[in-house]
Amino acid sequence: MEHAKMVNIYLYTRYERFWHWLQSAIIILLLITGFEVHGSFRLLGFRTAVDTHSFVGLSWLILFAFFIFWIFTTGEWRQYAPTTRKMLAVVRYYSYGIFRGESHPVPKRKEAKHNPLQRLVYLSLAALLLPIQMATGFLYWSYNSWPAWGLDWLSLPVVAAIHMAGAFAILSFLVVHLYMITTGHTISAHTRAMITGWEEVEEGTRIEDWEQKERKSPQTD
Amino acid sequence: MIAKSNEARCTSCHAGYGWKGNDFDFTDQTGVDCLVCHEQTGTYKKFPAGAGNPAPREMVFPGNGKTYHPPDWNKVAQSVGRPTRNNCGTCHFFGGGGDGVKHGDLDSSLMKPNKMLDVHMGTDGQNFDCVRCHSTTLHNIAGRVYTTPAYEHRKSLIEDDLASKITCESCHSSSPHKEDAKANDHTDKVACQSCHVPRFARVNPTKMWWDWSQAGKKKNGKPYKVKGELERPEYDTLKGDMKWAKDVVPEYYWYNGSIEHLTVKDVIDPGKDVVINRPVGDKDDIHSRIFPFKVHRGKQPYDKVNKTLVVPHLFPKGPADADAYWKTFDWGKAIAFGMDYTGLPYSGEYDFVETSYVFPITHMVAPKDNVVACKECHAHEGGRLAKLTGFYMPGRDNFRALDTLGWIVVIGALLGVVLHGLGRVFTANGRKEQ
């Protein structure tokens, strides 16, 4: 074993962890109830599925507003700024290097939690897929108010189709995401980090300037 | 089948009190019998073939073998009062000449129903009489359904306390469910009856099929009847084959309160099922809602050349009437007589055609725990609204291509990570080689 010495770093704050697990519960509940309403299987019963889906969906919409507020006031949005730098290296790592026992080309740091591939995926998720899903979900839920809101030009089948496509995209993300959390230096390392906040990384990994964007000095919190 | 040339029988209910011949004025309102609606002794009975008159002396009606007595006029006249279910039910529960023949939601079980059968009329509950909802203004009774809508406005008594009480909304408003209940979002497109009358004919059977082409068969040279499982005739030489059913799931159509009728003058297409009447409505019409119906189907004679329905003369006018079908069982003669009597052309050639007739379902409202469940309509296959197309309904409709593509992506992702994972297991994350 020629691994570098590992050190524990505090990667995820309490709020981040809370938000992550809350959102994962929300997404899983919405997937289950949503696909039941869609008719893919029978579990809770149609009425309970609809009521749960509406309640959880609307709650998510409200909580997401807090998340947006948090991400901009803390400057954490920078973690999502997309970059192509080292992207190929990351792709190469997951498709080849990981089988060769190589180290991750862009290790985690508090100031740079996401590698370029993650940035792209999470940005698409947080800025595109989830908002689209929330918007179409909200419209779906408010179907009866469309005429009153001047939205009667909208088409329910189109809204439903977009919402459905989004659901498939999120489910696919979930599948890959659940797998990717096993790719830490141990199978449970990433999961542990998201529970306790602490992750083991190789000592001495330097954060590149480009990863930090314009934030010049490390945070003091 | 039609009343013309059979008036002596039909006018015992269809107003035409004192009918004598073809020159009877059906528009004369004095031809409406006051007593049948208002007498309360329960002894006033019309002789079935007496043109709306009670038996003038003790008489036996051959159709059912019952003896009819002349009324005690003094008692009957002195008993008049507000109509009860017995008054209305005498005709409306027996439309078509028997219990539950025509309507699926009106039969003798509503004389004394429990609230499981009808939550409003149940004698163990609200105990409503018919006139509680069918309110009247100067003898104009709310709730008839022909070409004009039964109601023009969806008003509740809160909006207008003189509104007719005929619609559910009159008393219950258009958002009668708990606040935020999804059911309240349905009331613009789905009539209350669609969910709240889950099945009709829940106690007594109703006739669903009537094939006149099979009438006229005899046993040992005599007309006969065969009783079916539901204690109703499955065969009757006079009427043909019949099917009865209990606990029937309604069929659903868009309906704005009007029903369009075919007349005996309209040309039909005998190659298809002939729709004698149909609910008027459309998914895009804001006045239309999805409404439950009993659809009575059957076979009846039509004119092969003129392509019209015909008017057979069924009921004999007297012992010497050789044209009446129920005397001689000769359709040719019966149709020729009926068409001539009605003044309509007849080619002389007849055959039988399949027809359908809708009856709106609005009575037999079940208690709220027994309503139609969401899944009975919001289902991929076999849902109650499977035949209503052209609009998207969650749980019923999907986009096959999107679903297929979606699952391919999800399963592809799953296969991808499984393969990737296996790769890591076999290379042990590359550690073995180091």
CSV table of C-alpha atoms in Angstrom, one decimal, chain B residues 9 14 25 28 77 91 146 149 181 186 206 235 290 317 332 339 345 350 389 411 415 423:
chain,number,residue,atom,x,y,z
B,9,ARG,CA,-101.6,1.4,-21.9
B,14,HIS,CA,-97.7,9.4,-19.6
B,25,ASP,CA,-105.3,16.9,-27.2
B,28,ASP,CA,-104.6,20.2,-22.7
B,77,ALA,CA,-110.6,13.2,-2.8
B,91,CYS,CA,-95.2,5.8,-12.3
B,146,TYR,CA,-85.0,16.6,-22.3
B,149,PRO,CA,-80.9,21.5,-19.7
B,181,ALA,CA,-59.5,18.1,-0.6
B,186,HIS,CA,-63.0,17.9,-9.6
B,206,THR,CA,-82.8,-3.2,-13.8
B,235,TYR,CA,-87.9,-14.4,-22.0
B,290,ILE,CA,-68.6,13.9,-16.8
B,317,LYS,CA,-107.5,-2.1,-28.7
B,332,GLY,CA,-95.6,-6.8,-40.3
B,339,MET,CA,-97.1,3.7,-39.0
B,345,PRO,CA,-94.5,6.2,-44.4
B,350,TYR,CA,-88.7,-4.5,-41.7
B,389,THR,CA,-60.5,10.5,-24.6
B,411,ILE,CA,-32.0,0.8,-16.2
B,415,LEU,CA,-26.4,-1.5,-15.5
B,423,GLY,CA,-14.9,-3.8,-12.5
